[in-house]
mmCIF file of C-alpha atoms in Angstrom:
data_model
loop_
_atom_site.group_PDB
_atom_site.id
_atom_site.type_symbol
_atom_site.label_atom_id
_atom_site.label_comp_id
_atom_site.label_asym_id
_atom_site.label_seq_id
_atom_site.Cartn_x
_atom_site.Cartn_y
_atom_site.Cartn_z
ATOM 1 C CA UNK U 1 100.071 98.061 110.296
ATOM 2 C CA UNK U 2 101.138 95.036 112.520
ATOM 3 C CA UNK U 3 101.480 97.115 116.017
ATOM 4 C CA UNK U 4 103.303 94.353 118.134
ATOM 5 C CA UNK U 5 106.875 94.897 118.504
ATOM 6 C CA UNK U 6 109.252 91.940 118.149
ATOM 7 C CA UNK U 7 112.624 92.027 120.099
ATOM 8 C CA UNK U 8 115.334 91.269 117.290
ATOM 9 C CA UNK U 9 118.682 89.550 117.578
ATOM 10 C CA UNK U 10 120.867 88.374 120.676
ATOM 11 C CA UNK U 11 121.164 85.191 122.260
ATOM 12 C CA UNK U 12 117.903 85.145 123.874
ATOM 13 C CA UNK U 13 116.347 85.583 120.422
ATOM 14 C CA UNK U 14 118.332 82.575 119.038
ATOM 15 C CA UNK U 15 117.307 80.445 122.217
ATOM 16 C CA UNK U 16 113.682 81.371 121.646
ATOM 17 C CA UNK U 17 113.619 80.715 118.095
ATOM 18 C CA UNK U 18 115.283 77.338 118.447
ATOM 19 C CA UNK U 19 112.997 76.279 121.307
ATOM 20 C CA UNK U 20 110.084 77.424 119.125
ATOM 21 C CA UNK U 21 111.464 75.424 116.306
ATOM 22 C CA UNK U 22 112.031 72.451 118.032
ATOM 23 C CA UNK U 23 108.188 72.565 119.471
ATOM 24 C CA UNK U 24 106.870 72.985 116.241
ATOM 25 C CA UNK U 25 108.990 69.944 114.699
ATOM 26 C CA UNK U 26 107.688 67.895 117.535
ATOM 27 C CA UNK U 27 104.130 68.957 117.479
ATOM 28 C CA UNK U 28 104.235 67.575 113.629
ATOM 29 C CA UNK U 29 105.363 64.276 114.950
ATOM 30 C CA UNK U 30 103.659 63.824 118.301
ATOM 31 C CA UNK U 31 100.727 64.396 120.464
ATOM 32 C CA UNK U 32 100.648 67.242 122.712
ATOM 33 C CA UNK U 33 100.532 65.053 125.918
ATOM 34 C CA UNK U 34 103.636 63.231 125.056
ATOM 35 C CA UNK U 35 105.749 66.400 124.807
ATOM 36 C CA UNK U 36 107.751 67.407 127.897
ATOM 37 C CA UNK U 37 110.078 70.084 128.910
ATOM 38 C CA UNK U 38 113.018 67.960 129.017
ATOM 39 C CA UNK U 39 112.558 66.621 125.595
ATOM 40 C CA UNK U 40 112.363 70.133 124.208
ATOM 41 C CA UNK U 41 115.568 71.153 125.934
ATOM 42 C CA UNK U 42 117.516 68.074 124.919
ATOM 43 C CA UNK U 43 116.437 68.651 121.112
ATOM 44 C CA UNK U 44 116.860 72.547 121.279
ATOM 45 C CA UNK U 45 120.483 72.155 122.917
ATOM 46 C CA UNK U 46 119.339 74.195 125.812
ATOM 47 C CA UNK U 47 118.912 73.261 129.604
ATOM 48 C CA UNK U 48 115.561 72.567 131.041
ATOM 49 C CA UNK U 49 116.090 75.289 133.387
ATOM 50 C CA UNK U 50 116.504 77.850 130.623
ATOM 51 C CA UNK U 51 112.835 76.959 129.401
ATOM 52 C CA UNK U 52 111.479 77.048 132.783
ATOM 53 C CA UNK U 53 113.351 80.649 133.532
ATOM 54 C CA UNK U 54 111.882 81.825 130.252
ATOM 55 C CA UNK U 55 108.518 80.303 130.135
ATOM 56 C CA UNK U 56 107.741 78.933 133.474
ATOM 57 C CA UNK U 57 106.080 75.643 132.164
ATOM 58 C CA UNK U 58 105.128 73.629 129.114
ATOM 59 C CA UNK U 59 101.720 75.344 128.959
ATOM 60 C CA UNK U 60 103.435 78.835 128.760
ATOM 61 C CA UNK U 61 105.632 77.680 126.608
ATOM 62 C CA UNK U 62 103.036 76.151 123.942
ATOM 63 C CA UNK U 63 101.170 79.174 124.057
ATOM 64 C CA UNK U 64 104.065 81.213 123.287
ATOM 65 C CA UNK U 65 104.650 79.141 120.104
ATOM 66 C CA UNK U 66 100.825 79.327 119.230
ATOM 67 C CA UNK U 67 100.883 83.271 119.552
ATOM 68 C CA UNK U 68 103.921 83.589 117.551
ATOM 69 C CA UNK U 69 102.218 81.234 114.942
ATOM 70 C CA UNK U 70 99.091 83.539 115.075
ATOM 71 C CA UNK U 71 101.045 86.832 114.556
ATOM 72 C CA UNK U 72 99.827 88.368 111.469
ATOM 73 C CA UNK U 73 102.480 88.662 108.595
ATOM 74 C CA UNK U 74 100.161 90.921 106.677
ATOM 75 C CA UNK U 75 97.366 93.649 106.782
ATOM 76 C CA UNK U 76 93.858 91.945 105.948
ATOM 77 C CA UNK U 77 92.789 92.042 102.321
ATOM 78 C CA UNK U 78 91.648 95.562 100.864
ATOM 79 C CA UNK U 79 88.497 94.883 98.732
ATOM 80 C CA UNK U 80 87.722 98.453 98.393
ATOM 81 C CA UNK U 81 84.627 98.474 100.924
ATOM 82 C CA UNK U 82 84.259 98.228 104.803
ATOM 83 C CA UNK U 83 81.842 95.318 104.428
ATOM 84 C CA UNK U 84 83.648 93.255 101.962
ATOM 85 C CA UNK U 85 86.974 93.942 103.732
ATOM 86 C CA UNK U 86 85.364 92.581 107.131
ATOM 87 C CA UNK U 87 83.783 89.802 105.331
ATOM 88 C CA UNK U 88 86.854 88.792 103.840
ATOM 89 C CA UNK U 89 88.788 89.246 106.834
ATOM 90 C CA UNK U 90 86.163 86.892 109.087
ATOM 91 C CA UNK U 91 86.253 84.355 106.424
ATOM 92 C CA UNK U 92 89.781 83.896 106.297
ATOM 93 C CA UNK U 93 89.741 84.053 110.388
ATOM 94 C CA UNK U 94 87.047 81.532 110.616
ATOM 95 C CA UNK U 95 88.655 79.137 108.298
ATOM 96 C CA UNK U 96 91.916 79.286 109.958
ATOM 97 C CA UNK U 97 90.876 79.239 113.702
ATOM 98 C CA UNK U 98 88.594 76.058 112.991
ATOM 99 C CA UNK U 99 91.333 74.204 110.983
ATOM 100 C CA UNK U 100 92.913 71.323 113.147
ATOM 101 C CA UNK U 101 95.964 73.664 113.568
ATOM 102 C CA UNK U 102 93.999 76.541 114.441
ATOM 103 C CA UNK U 103 91.955 74.733 116.928
ATOM 104 C CA UNK U 104 95.351 73.081 118.589
ATOM 105 C CA UNK U 105 96.562 76.695 118.990
ATOM 106 C CA UNK U 106 93.608 78.454 120.457
ATOM 107 C CA UNK U 107 93.697 75.252 122.779
ATOM 108 C CA UNK U 108 97.401 75.908 123.489
ATOM 109 C CA UNK U 109 96.548 79.840 124.084
ATOM 110 C CA UNK U 110 93.534 79.184 126.420
ATOM 111 C CA UNK U 111 95.732 76.594 128.362
ATOM 112 C CA UNK U 112 97.939 79.300 129.579
ATOM 113 C CA UNK U 113 96.014 81.251 131.951
ATOM 114 C CA UNK U 114 98.885 82.984 133.896
ATOM 115 C CA UNK U 115 100.729 83.965 130.964
ATOM 116 C CA UNK U 116 99.867 87.171 128.463
ATOM 117 C CA UNK U 117 99.364 84.898 125.492
ATOM 118 C CA UNK U 118 95.715 85.393 125.191
ATOM 119 C CA UNK U 119 95.909 89.135 125.662
ATOM 120 C CA UNK U 120 98.473 89.005 122.601
ATOM 121 C CA UNK U 121 96.060 86.582 120.396
ATOM 122 C CA UNK U 122 92.956 88.949 121.170
ATOM 123 C CA UNK U 123 95.293 92.063 120.315
ATOM 124 C CA UNK U 124 96.034 90.579 116.711
ATOM 125 C CA UNK U 125 92.497 90.397 116.121
ATOM 126 C CA UNK U 126 91.745 93.882 117.723
ATOM 127 C CA UNK U 127 94.579 95.318 115.399
ATOM 128 C CA UNK U 128 93.239 93.853 112.352
ATOM 129 C CA UNK U 129 89.622 95.210 112.896
ATOM 130 C CA UNK U 130 91.225 98.427 113.724
ATOM 131 C CA UNK U 131 92.983 98.520 110.529
ATOM 132 C CA UNK U 132 89.918 97.751 108.631
ATOM 133 C CA UNK U 133 88.183 100.669 110.663
ATOM 134 C CA UNK U 134 90.909 103.007 109.697
ATOM 135 C CA UNK U 135 91.100 101.880 106.157
ATOM 136 C CA UNK U 136 87.203 102.580 105.587
ATOM 137 C CA UNK U 137 87.601 106.026 107.312
ATOM 138 C CA UNK U 138 90.533 106.857 104.906
ATOM 139 C CA UNK U 139 87.948 106.163 102.036
ATOM 140 C CA UNK U 140 85.249 108.464 103.373
ATOM 141 C CA UNK U 141 82.910 105.465 104.797
ATOM 142 C CA UNK U 142 81.380 105.500 108.211
ATOM 143 C CA UNK U 143 83.538 103.225 110.156
ATOM 144 C CA UNK U 144 82.300 100.402 112.463
ATOM 145 C CA UNK U 145 83.133 100.107 116.379
ATOM 146 C CA UNK U 146 85.886 97.564 116.738
ATOM 147 C CA UNK U 147 84.639 96.123 120.163
ATOM 148 C CA UNK U 148 81.015 95.870 118.869
ATOM 149 C CA UNK U 149 82.611 93.815 115.784
ATOM 150 C CA UNK U 150 84.290 91.369 118.188
ATOM 151 C CA UNK U 151 81.081 91.106 120.146
ATOM 152 C CA UNK U 152 78.817 90.694 117.271
ATOM 153 C CA UNK U 153 81.036 89.000 114.989
ATOM 154 C CA UNK U 154 84.242 87.529 116.409
ATOM 155 C CA UNK U 155 83.065 86.173 119.519
ATOM 156 C CA UNK U 156 80.253 83.902 118.130
ATOM 157 C CA UNK U 157 82.769 82.283 115.705
ATOM 158 C CA UNK U 158 85.244 81.494 118.347
ATOM 159 C CA UNK U 159 82.309 80.179 120.648
ATOM 160 C CA UNK U 160 81.151 77.705 117.846
ATOM 161 C CA UNK U 161 84.989 76.675 117.425
ATOM 162 C CA UNK U 162 85.726 76.295 121.045
ATOM 163 C CA UNK U 163 82.734 74.198 121.708
ATOM 164 C CA UNK U 164 81.994 72.286 118.441
ATOM 165 C CA UNK U 165 78.394 72.978 118.673
ATOM 166 C CA UNK U 166 77.889 74.659 114.941
ATOM 167 C CA UNK U 167 79.888 74.573 111.870
ATOM 168 C CA UNK U 168 81.491 77.715 111.145
ATOM 169 C CA UNK U 169 80.541 77.744 107.398
ATOM 170 C CA UNK U 170 81.384 80.534 105.114
ATOM 171 C CA UNK U 171 77.564 81.506 104.896
ATOM 172 C CA UNK U 172 77.211 81.460 108.818
ATOM 173 C CA UNK U 173 80.210 84.164 108.722
ATOM 174 C CA UNK U 174 78.482 86.390 105.870
ATOM 175 C CA UNK U 175 75.452 86.126 107.908
ATOM 176 C CA UNK U 176 77.185 87.651 111.186
ATOM 177 C CA UNK U 177 78.810 89.995 108.836
ATOM 178 C CA UNK U 178 75.784 91.151 107.299
ATOM 179 C CA UNK U 179 73.487 91.187 110.715
ATOM 180 C CA UNK U 180 76.454 93.290 111.968
ATOM 181 C CA UNK U 181 76.180 96.163 109.400
ATOM 182 C CA UNK U 182 72.482 96.219 109.151
ATOM 183 C CA UNK U 183 71.663 96.041 112.979
#
């Protein structure tokens, strides 16, 4: 049920794919601070002006690559019950976002304040939660409010990941989900 429309085909799509692949390859071997637009342009076979015209600057490009990597490839797991569906989703979400790669992607998305990256990234989470809500309704369960799930479950996880003040353990995530449903 992923709701984002992805433009298919054409020269623009090929350029985007090649630039994204180049950025991902560079991030595997270099620190972000060492990567430059001219370097990406040279390795991807485009001109720097193409990158600047499409993305504006390096932070926007890094954010776009991060969002593309965060794009859901499947619906959340269906465990058969609303609370366990949300718990399974949150456990996976926290594990992915708190990993080194997840933290780097979050930093790239948040480093791009002029673009739409943060909104698109946020929408992925809303869409997954909406899928869980609709699934619960389809099973005849009382559904939860998606915005409240963001406030009570997702937001604390992201806060602790960003500020590193607490481990986002599976037990912590389970306690957030449990409190959310028992409030």
